[in-house]
Amino acid sequence: MTSQINRRDSLKSLAALGAVGTLGGWSALAGAQARPLTVGVIYVGARDDYGYNQAHAMAAAEIKKLPGIKVVEEENVPETAAVQKTMAGMISQDGAKLLFPTSFGYFDPHILAVAPKNPDVRFSHCGGLWTEGKHPKNVGSFFGYIDECQFLNGVIAAHMTKSNKIAFVAAKPIPQVLRNINAFTLGARSVKPGITCSVIFTGDWSMAVKEAEATNSLADQGCDVFTMHVDGPKVVVETAAKRGKMVCGYHASQAKLAPNAYLTGAEWNWLTAYKTAIEAAQGGKPHPNFLRGGLKEGYVKMSAYGPMVPDAAKKQADEIKAKMIAGTFDIFKDGIKDNKGAVVVPAGKVLKQTDLELEKMNYLVEGVIGQA
């Protein structure tokens, strides 16, 4: 997900939001208490897809419990002019004042077409596409450092693999997908340096036939632990399990789909970002344009370990997770090469999670078999 954001200290702005306490803010808060804030949530797929959309639907289910909130939802809305109609309908018919159009492709041109026509409505988009000075102030971006969890997936995968060949089924070679592939591989190779990670790109966020074909192909190549970055991991999880392989999940927990194959997984906790945007709207505070966080901030979390994961693997992953939360562990640092032999992170250099260079990632690291 290509990002042009040029603010290194944007997260600091969240603290500044708390300092806003004008009479106008109190007036807006009083109004919010008198009438509910209508929040619209739009999904590109089904809310029960065991993946990307379900992770957002879980957050939506939680915000329905908040005082003074009314939630309207629509699922299976494509990344076309259809989403403009959905947003416009939620605004005009339901009175929505805050929208969460969750899919990557909703942003440009669709949110950017609707937002200027509705300056009193707030738009919070999931991804890394909002740019200060370029995009409307009533539009914002939120995302999480889920590569932290993919690194931990890799650590567990390394303990479990017997072939030293692990696999990644990916949708598109955009920066945030490449970042997850690289983190998964680096996590595994931090345990066993000789491990390789084979990648197949399906070309689309949701394409069940190609996801099944990719999983079977990678299984045929000897890969025995799988993870993924597609909207709905269900097909990959179930196909890998049928082949007798193990799985580390993504987006939400898929443990129920394959309890004997599911090791752990990288999950979103979108409630954190949703609540931040809602509280700003209810309090009459500026719309948070740039929200980011990882394990420490509660934007991402790990699935529970499966019963087959040994204590040694849990111990190592948990120790690294604790360092991540403490801010003392960095994934991309100290002389990393890409899979063509070029140095992409020089020796002695550390890229922090807030470093915008990571949001422009265009390479696959050493150990990955595949092309971006």
Short mmCIF file of C-alpha atoms in Angstrom, two decimals:
data_model
loop_
_atom_site.label_atom_id
_atom_site.label_comp_id
_atom_site.label_asym_id
_atom_site.label_seq_id
_atom_site.Cartn_x
_atom_site.Cartn_y
_atom_site.Cartn_z
CA MET A 1 0.00 0.00 0.00
CA THR A 2 2.06 2.89 -1.28
CA SER A 3 2.33 5.77 1.15
CA GLN A 4 3.37 9.37 0.55
CA ILE A 5 3.03 10.42 4.17
CA ASN A 6 5.71 12.89 5.22
CA ARG A 7 5.27 13.12 8.96
CA ARG A 8 7.58 11.21 11.28
CA ASP A 9 5.97 12.49 14.45
CA SER A 10 2.34 12.12 13.48
CA LEU A 11 1.62 9.81 16.38
CA LYS A 12 2.49 12.69 18.69
CA SER A 13 -0.50 14.52 17.30
CA LEU A 14 -2.77 12.08 19.09
CA ALA A 15 -1.63 13.47 22.40
CA ALA A 16 -2.32 16.96 21.14
CA LEU A 17 -5.92 16.01 20.50
CA GLY A 18 -6.47 15.74 24.21
CA ALA A 19 -5.47 19.35 24.66
CA VAL A 20 -8.34 20.67 22.54
CA GLY A 21 -11.02 21.95 24.86
CA THR A 22 -12.73 24.92 23.27
CA LEU A 23 -16.28 26.03 23.96
CA GLY A 24 -17.10 24.70 20.51
CA GLY A 25 -15.83 21.31 21.59
CA TRP A 26 -18.04 21.34 24.69
CA SER A 27 -20.98 22.38 22.56
CA ALA A 28 -20.37 19.50 20.16
CA LEU A 29 -20.04 17.11 23.10
CA ALA A 30 -23.34 18.30 24.56
CA GLY A 31 -24.94 17.79 21.16
CA ALA A 32 -23.47 14.31 20.88
CA GLN A 33 -24.96 13.43 24.25
CA ALA A 34 -28.36 14.68 23.09
CA ARG A 35 -28.36 12.65 19.89
CA PRO A 36 -26.35 9.59 18.91
CA LEU A 37 -23.35 9.74 16.60
CA THR A 38 -24.16 7.64 13.57
CA VAL A 39 -21.13 5.67 12.36
CA GLY A 40 -21.05 3.91 9.00
CA VAL A 41 -18.85 0.87 8.37
CA ILE A 42 -18.35 -0.42 4.82
CA TYR A 43 -16.86 -3.80 3.92
CA VAL A 44 -15.53 -5.01 0.58
CA GLY A 45 -16.47 -8.61 1.41
CA ALA A 46 -18.55 -10.62 3.85
CA ARG A 47 -18.38 -9.73 7.53
CA ASP A 48 -17.83 -13.40 8.43
CA ASP A 49 -14.92 -14.08 6.07
CA TYR A 50 -12.53 -15.21 8.84
CA GLY A 51 -10.26 -12.43 7.63
CA TYR A 52 -9.92 -8.73 6.83
CA ASN A 53 -13.61 -7.89 6.86
CA GLN A 54 -14.33 -9.97 9.95
CA ALA A 55 -11.60 -8.14 11.87
CA HIS A 56 -13.35 -4.84 11.11
CA ALA A 57 -16.80 -6.31 11.84
CA MET A 58 -15.55 -7.42 15.26
CA ALA A 59 -14.58 -3.80 16.01
CA ALA A 60 -17.94 -2.56 14.71
CA ALA A 61 -19.73 -5.00 17.02
CA GLU A 62 -17.84 -3.54 19.97
CA ILE A 63 -18.50 0.13 19.14
CA LYS A 64 -22.24 -0.66 19.01
CA LYS A 65 -21.95 -1.12 22.78
CA LEU A 66 -20.56 2.38 23.32
CA PRO A 67 -22.91 5.07 24.66
CA GLY A 68 -24.30 7.54 22.14
CA ILE A 69 -23.35 5.46 19.09
CA LYS A 70 -25.51 4.14 16.28
CA VAL A 71 -23.84 1.89 13.70
CA VAL A 72 -24.94 1.25 10.12
CA GLU A 73 -23.11 -1.36 8.03
CA GLU A 74 -22.96 -2.58 4.44
CA GLU A 75 -20.96 -5.55 3.22
CA ASN A 76 -19.83 -6.79 -0.22
CA VAL A 77 -19.35 -3.27 -1.58
CA PRO A 78 -16.83 -3.33 -4.48
CA GLU A 79 -13.97 -0.88 -4.91
CA THR A 80 -15.88 1.00 -7.61
CA ALA A 81 -18.32 3.93 -7.81
CA ALA A 82 -20.63 1.64 -5.82
CA VAL A 83 -18.85 2.63 -2.62
CA GLN A 84 -19.48 6.31 -3.40
CA LYS A 85 -23.20 5.54 -3.54
CA THR A 86 -22.98 3.62 -0.27
CA MET A 87 -21.18 6.47 1.49
CA ALA A 88 -23.58 9.06 0.10
CA GLY A 89 -26.55 6.96 1.19
CA MET A 90 -25.23 6.53 4.72
CA ILE A 91 -24.73 10.29 4.96
CA SER A 92 -28.05 11.43 3.45
CA GLN A 93 -30.37 8.66 4.60
CA ASP A 94 -28.83 7.51 7.90
CA GLY A 95 -27.26 10.79 8.99
CA ALA A 96 -23.79 9.29 9.37
CA LYS A 97 -21.16 11.76 10.56
CA LEU A 98 -18.23 9.32 10.74
CA LEU A 99 -17.50 6.69 8.11
CA PHE A 100 -15.09 3.76 8.18
CA PRO A 101 -14.73 2.72 4.52
CA THR A 102 -12.39 -0.15 5.32
CA SER A 103 -11.00 -1.42 2.00
CA PHE A 104 -7.74 -0.15 0.49
CA GLY A 105 -9.24 0.67 -2.92
CA TYR A 106 -12.00 2.83 -1.45
CA PHE A 107 -9.62 5.76 -0.92
CA ASP A 108 -8.69 7.02 -4.37
CA PRO A 109 -10.81 8.18 -6.12
CA HIS A 110 -13.89 7.30 -4.06
CA ILE A 111 -13.35 8.80 -0.59
CA LEU A 112 -11.52 11.69 -2.23
CA ALA A 113 -14.61 12.33 -4.39
CA VAL A 114 -17.17 12.19 -1.57
CA ALA A 115 -15.30 13.87 1.30
CA PRO A 116 -15.00 17.41 -0.17
CA LYS A 117 -18.77 17.44 -0.80
CA ASN A 118 -19.42 16.57 2.85
CA PRO A 119 -17.04 18.70 4.95
CA ASP A 120 -19.02 18.03 8.15
CA VAL A 121 -18.55 14.26 7.81
CA ARG A 122 -15.39 12.44 8.94
CA PHE A 123 -13.83 9.64 6.88
CA SER A 124 -11.42 7.15 8.48
CA HIS A 125 -9.74 4.91 5.91
CA CYS A 126 -7.83 1.75 6.72
CA GLY A 127 -4.45 2.03 4.99
CA GLY A 128 -1.54 4.38 4.52
CA LEU A 129 -2.76 6.80 1.91
CA TRP A 130 -3.61 10.11 3.64
CA THR A 131 -1.06 12.86 2.98
CA GLU A 132 -0.92 16.16 4.86
CA GLY A 133 -1.39 19.19 2.63
CA LYS A 134 -2.73 17.05 -0.20
CA HIS A 135 -5.85 15.38 1.14
CA PRO A 136 -8.91 16.79 2.95
CA LYS A 137 -8.72 17.39 6.70
CA ASN A 138 -11.97 15.48 7.22
CA VAL A 139 -10.23 12.36 5.90
CA GLY A 140 -7.80 10.24 7.89
CA SER A 141 -5.74 7.08 7.73
CA PHE A 142 -5.28 4.34 10.30
CA PHE A 143 -3.19 1.19 10.19
CA GLY A 144 -1.23 -1.15 12.43
CA TYR A 145 2.24 -2.63 12.60
CA ILE A 146 1.06 -6.19 12.05
CA ASP A 147 4.50 -7.11 10.72
CA GLU A 148 5.40 -7.46 14.41
CA CYS A 149 2.96 -10.34 14.63
CA GLN A 150 4.14 -11.81 11.33
CA PHE A 151 7.70 -11.83 12.71
CA LEU A 152 6.40 -13.81 15.69
CA ASN A 153 4.52 -16.10 13.29
CA GLY A 154 7.89 -16.72 11.65
CA VAL A 155 9.52 -17.60 14.98
CA ILE A 156 6.83 -20.20 15.66
CA ALA A 157 7.00 -21.48 12.07
CA ALA A 158 10.75 -22.04 12.41
CA HIS A 159 10.23 -24.19 15.49
CA MET A 160 7.57 -26.26 13.74
CA THR A 161 8.92 -26.78 10.23
CA LYS A 162 10.56 -30.07 9.39
CA SER A 163 11.48 -29.26 5.80
CA ASN A 164 12.91 -25.78 6.58
CA LYS A 165 10.60 -24.56 3.81
CA ILE A 166 7.80 -22.22 4.81
CA ALA A 167 5.22 -20.56 2.59
CA PHE A 168 3.39 -17.27 2.06
CA VAL A 169 0.28 -16.85 -0.09
CA ALA A 170 -0.01 -13.14 -0.93
CA ALA A 171 -2.43 -10.98 -2.89
CA LYS A 172 -0.42 -8.14 -4.40
CA PRO A 173 3.24 -7.03 -4.08
CA ILE A 174 2.45 -3.68 -2.43
CA PRO A 175 4.60 -2.32 0.45
CA GLN A 176 2.50 -3.55 3.37
CA VAL A 177 2.27 -7.06 1.91
CA LEU A 178 6.03 -7.15 1.21
CA ARG A 179 6.64 -5.94 4.76
CA ASN A 180 4.65 -8.89 6.13
CA ILE A 181 6.43 -11.41 3.91
CA ASN A 182 9.80 -10.02 4.94
CA ALA A 183 8.95 -9.94 8.65
CA PHE A 184 7.69 -13.54 8.54
CA THR A 185 10.90 -14.64 6.82
CA LEU A 186 13.19 -12.66 9.13
CA GLY A 187 11.40 -14.09 12.17
CA ALA A 188 11.90 -17.64 10.93
CA ARG A 189 15.53 -17.08 9.93
CA SER A 190 16.29 -15.53 13.34
CA VAL A 191 15.69 -19.05 14.69
CA LYS A 192 17.02 -21.12 11.76
CA PRO A 193 19.13 -19.07 9.31
CA GLY A 194 18.80 -21.65 6.52
CA ILE A 195 15.02 -21.47 6.24
CA THR A 196 13.49 -20.34 2.93
CA CYS A 197 10.07 -18.80 2.43
CA SER A 198 8.37 -19.41 -0.92
CA VAL A 199 5.86 -16.78 -2.05
CA ILE A 200 3.08 -16.89 -4.62
CA PHE A 201 1.11 -13.73 -5.49
CA THR A 202 -2.47 -14.42 -6.56
CA GLY A 203 -3.01 -10.94 -8.02
CA ASP A 204 -6.18 -10.15 -6.10
CA TRP A 205 -7.32 -9.63 -2.50
CA SER A 206 -9.98 -12.32 -2.76
CA MET A 207 -9.66 -15.10 -5.33
CA ALA A 208 -10.48 -18.49 -3.82
CA VAL A 209 -9.44 -20.61 -6.82
CA LYS A 210 -6.00 -19.02 -7.10
CA GLU A 211 -5.51 -19.15 -3.32
CA ALA A 212 -6.19 -22.88 -3.35
CA GLU A 213 -3.92 -23.41 -6.36
CA ALA A 214 -1.12 -21.41 -4.71
CA THR A 215 -1.43 -23.35 -1.45
CA ASN A 216 -1.36 -26.71 -3.22
CA SER A 217 1.59 -25.66 -5.37
CA LEU A 218 3.59 -24.55 -2.33
CA ALA A 219 2.69 -27.78 -0.53
CA ASP A 220 3.90 -29.74 -3.57
CA GLN A 221 7.21 -27.86 -3.28
CA GLY A 222 7.70 -29.20 0.26
CA CYS A 223 6.56 -26.20 2.30
CA ASP A 224 5.04 -27.31 5.58
CA VAL A 225 4.11 -24.09 7.45
CA PHE A 226 1.90 -21.48 5.76
CA THR A 227 0.81 -17.92 6.36
CA MET A 228 -0.85 -15.40 4.08
CA HIS A 229 -1.91 -11.85 3.26
CA VAL A 230 -5.23 -12.12 1.43
CA ASP A 231 -8.60 -10.73 2.53
CA GLY A 232 -10.09 -14.07 3.56
CA PRO A 233 -7.52 -16.67 4.73
CA LYS A 234 -10.17 -19.42 4.98
CA VAL A 235 -9.22 -21.17 1.72
CA VAL A 236 -5.48 -21.15 2.47
CA VAL A 237 -6.01 -22.40 6.01
CA GLU A 238 -8.37 -25.21 5.04
CA THR A 239 -6.37 -26.27 1.98
CA ALA A 240 -3.09 -26.38 3.92
CA ALA A 241 -4.74 -28.37 6.71
CA LYS A 242 -6.13 -30.90 4.24
CA ARG A 243 -2.60 -31.36 2.92
CA GLY A 244 -1.36 -32.10 6.43
CA LYS A 245 0.47 -28.78 6.72
CA MET A 246 0.55 -26.24 9.56
CA VAL A 247 -0.74 -22.66 9.48
CA CYS A 248 -0.10 -19.28 11.09
CA GLY A 249 -3.18 -17.13 10.59
CA TYR A 250 -3.76 -13.53 9.56
CA HIS A 251 -6.35 -10.73 10.10
CA ALA A 252 -8.47 -12.69 12.63
CA SER A 253 -8.22 -16.12 14.24
CA GLN A 254 -8.87 -19.06 11.93
CA ALA A 255 -8.29 -21.61 14.71
CA LYS A 256 -11.87 -22.93 14.44
CA LEU A 257 -11.30 -23.80 10.78
CA ALA A 258 -8.32 -26.06 11.42
CA PRO A 259 -7.77 -26.69 15.15
CA ASN A 260 -5.19 -29.40 14.50
CA ALA A 261 -3.13 -27.26 12.11
CA TYR A 262 -3.44 -23.72 13.53
CA LEU A 263 -0.25 -22.71 15.36
CA THR A 264 -0.97 -19.03 16.12
CA GLY A 265 -1.75 -15.95 14.08
CA ALA A 266 -1.41 -12.22 13.47
CA GLU A 267 -4.66 -10.44 14.33
CA TRP A 268 -5.94 -6.88 14.07
CA ASN A 269 -7.54 -5.11 17.01
CA TRP A 270 -9.29 -2.29 15.13
CA LEU A 271 -11.35 -1.26 18.16
CA THR A 272 -8.40 0.88 19.29
CA ALA A 273 -8.41 3.01 16.13
CA TYR A 274 -12.21 3.11 15.90
CA LYS A 275 -12.55 4.40 19.45
CA THR A 276 -9.91 7.07 18.89
CA ALA A 277 -11.80 8.44 15.86
CA ILE A 278 -15.16 8.20 17.63
CA GLU A 279 -13.97 9.96 20.77
CA ALA A 280 -12.59 12.81 18.66
CA ALA A 281 -15.90 13.15 16.83
CA GLN A 282 -17.98 13.01 20.00
CA GLY A 283 -15.76 15.55 21.70
CA GLY A 284 -15.68 18.00 18.80
CA LYS A 285 -11.93 17.53 18.49
CA PRO A 286 -9.96 17.55 15.21
CA HIS A 287 -10.28 14.41 13.14
CA PRO A 288 -7.20 12.21 13.69
CA ASN A 289 -5.63 12.10 10.24
CA PHE A 290 -2.83 9.64 10.96
CA LEU A 291 -3.15 6.75 13.38
CA ARG A 292 -0.58 3.97 13.74
CA GLY A 293 0.24 1.44 16.40
CA GLY A 294 1.52 -2.05 17.05
CA LEU A 295 1.45 -4.54 19.90
CA LYS A 296 2.34 -1.84 22.41
CA GLU A 297 -0.53 0.43 21.39
CA GLY A 298 -3.08 -2.37 21.10
CA TYR A 299 -3.61 -2.15 17.33
CA VAL A 300 -2.54 -5.77 16.75
CA LYS A 301 -2.44 -8.97 18.78
CA MET A 302 -1.47 -12.63 18.53
CA SER A 303 -3.83 -15.58 18.31
CA ALA A 304 -3.68 -18.10 21.13
CA TYR A 305 -1.12 -20.85 20.60
CA GLY A 306 -2.36 -24.16 19.26
CA PRO A 307 -1.87 -27.25 21.45
CA MET A 308 0.88 -28.57 19.18
CA VAL A 309 3.22 -25.60 19.79
CA PRO A 310 6.02 -26.63 22.19
CA ASP A 311 6.97 -24.62 25.25
CA ALA A 312 10.38 -23.68 23.81
CA ALA A 313 8.72 -22.03 20.82
CA LYS A 314 6.21 -20.18 23.01
CA LYS A 315 8.99 -19.00 25.32
CA GLN A 316 11.12 -17.56 22.52
CA ALA A 317 8.16 -15.85 20.81
CA ASP A 318 6.85 -14.44 24.09
CA GLU A 319 10.27 -13.02 24.98
CA ILE A 320 10.50 -11.24 21.63
CA LYS A 321 6.92 -10.01 21.96
CA ALA A 322 7.73 -8.51 25.37
CA LYS A 323 10.68 -6.65 23.85
CA MET A 324 8.46 -5.35 21.04
CA ILE A 325 5.97 -4.02 23.57
CA ALA A 326 8.81 -2.46 25.56
CA GLY A 327 10.12 -0.79 22.41
CA THR A 328 13.49 -2.54 22.55
CA PHE A 329 13.14 -4.85 19.53
CA ASP A 330 13.42 -3.78 15.90
CA ILE A 331 12.66 -6.02 12.92
CA PHE A 332 14.44 -4.22 10.10
CA LYS A 333 18.03 -3.46 11.09
CA ASP A 334 21.72 -4.21 10.78
CA GLY A 335 22.63 -5.26 7.27
CA ILE A 336 19.64 -6.81 5.53
CA LYS A 337 20.00 -7.96 1.92
CA ASP A 338 17.22 -8.49 -0.58
CA ASN A 339 16.82 -11.83 -2.35
CA LYS A 340 18.91 -10.54 -5.26
CA GLY A 341 21.91 -9.81 -3.04
CA ALA A 342 21.61 -6.02 -2.74
CA VAL A 343 21.91 -4.38 0.68
CA VAL A 344 18.57 -2.77 1.55
CA VAL A 345 19.24 -1.96 5.21
CA PRO A 346 22.92 -1.06 5.75
CA ALA A 347 24.92 -2.42 8.67
CA GLY A 348 24.34 -0.35 11.78
CA LYS A 349 21.09 1.15 10.50
CA VAL A 350 17.84 0.63 12.39
CA LEU A 351 14.42 1.29 10.88
CA LYS A 352 11.88 1.98 13.61
CA GLN A 353 8.24 1.10 13.03
CA THR A 354 7.42 4.79 12.58
CA ASP A 355 10.08 5.18 9.87
CA LEU A 356 8.25 6.07 6.67
CA GLU A 357 10.83 4.18 4.62
CA LEU A 358 9.10 0.99 5.71
CA GLU A 359 5.81 2.16 4.17
CA LYS A 360 7.53 2.33 0.78
CA MET A 361 9.07 -1.17 0.88
CA ASN A 362 9.62 -2.58 -2.64
CA TYR A 363 11.84 -5.63 -2.07
CA LEU A 364 11.84 -9.17 -0.73
CA VAL A 365 14.54 -10.10 1.75
CA GLU A 366 17.19 -12.78 1.49
CA GLY A 367 15.62 -16.19 2.02
CA VAL A 368 12.42 -15.39 0.15
CA ILE A 369 11.86 -17.41 -3.03
CA GLY A 370 9.73 -15.27 -5.32
CA GLN A 371 9.61 -11.90 -7.06
CA ALA A 372 7.92 -8.67 -6.00
#
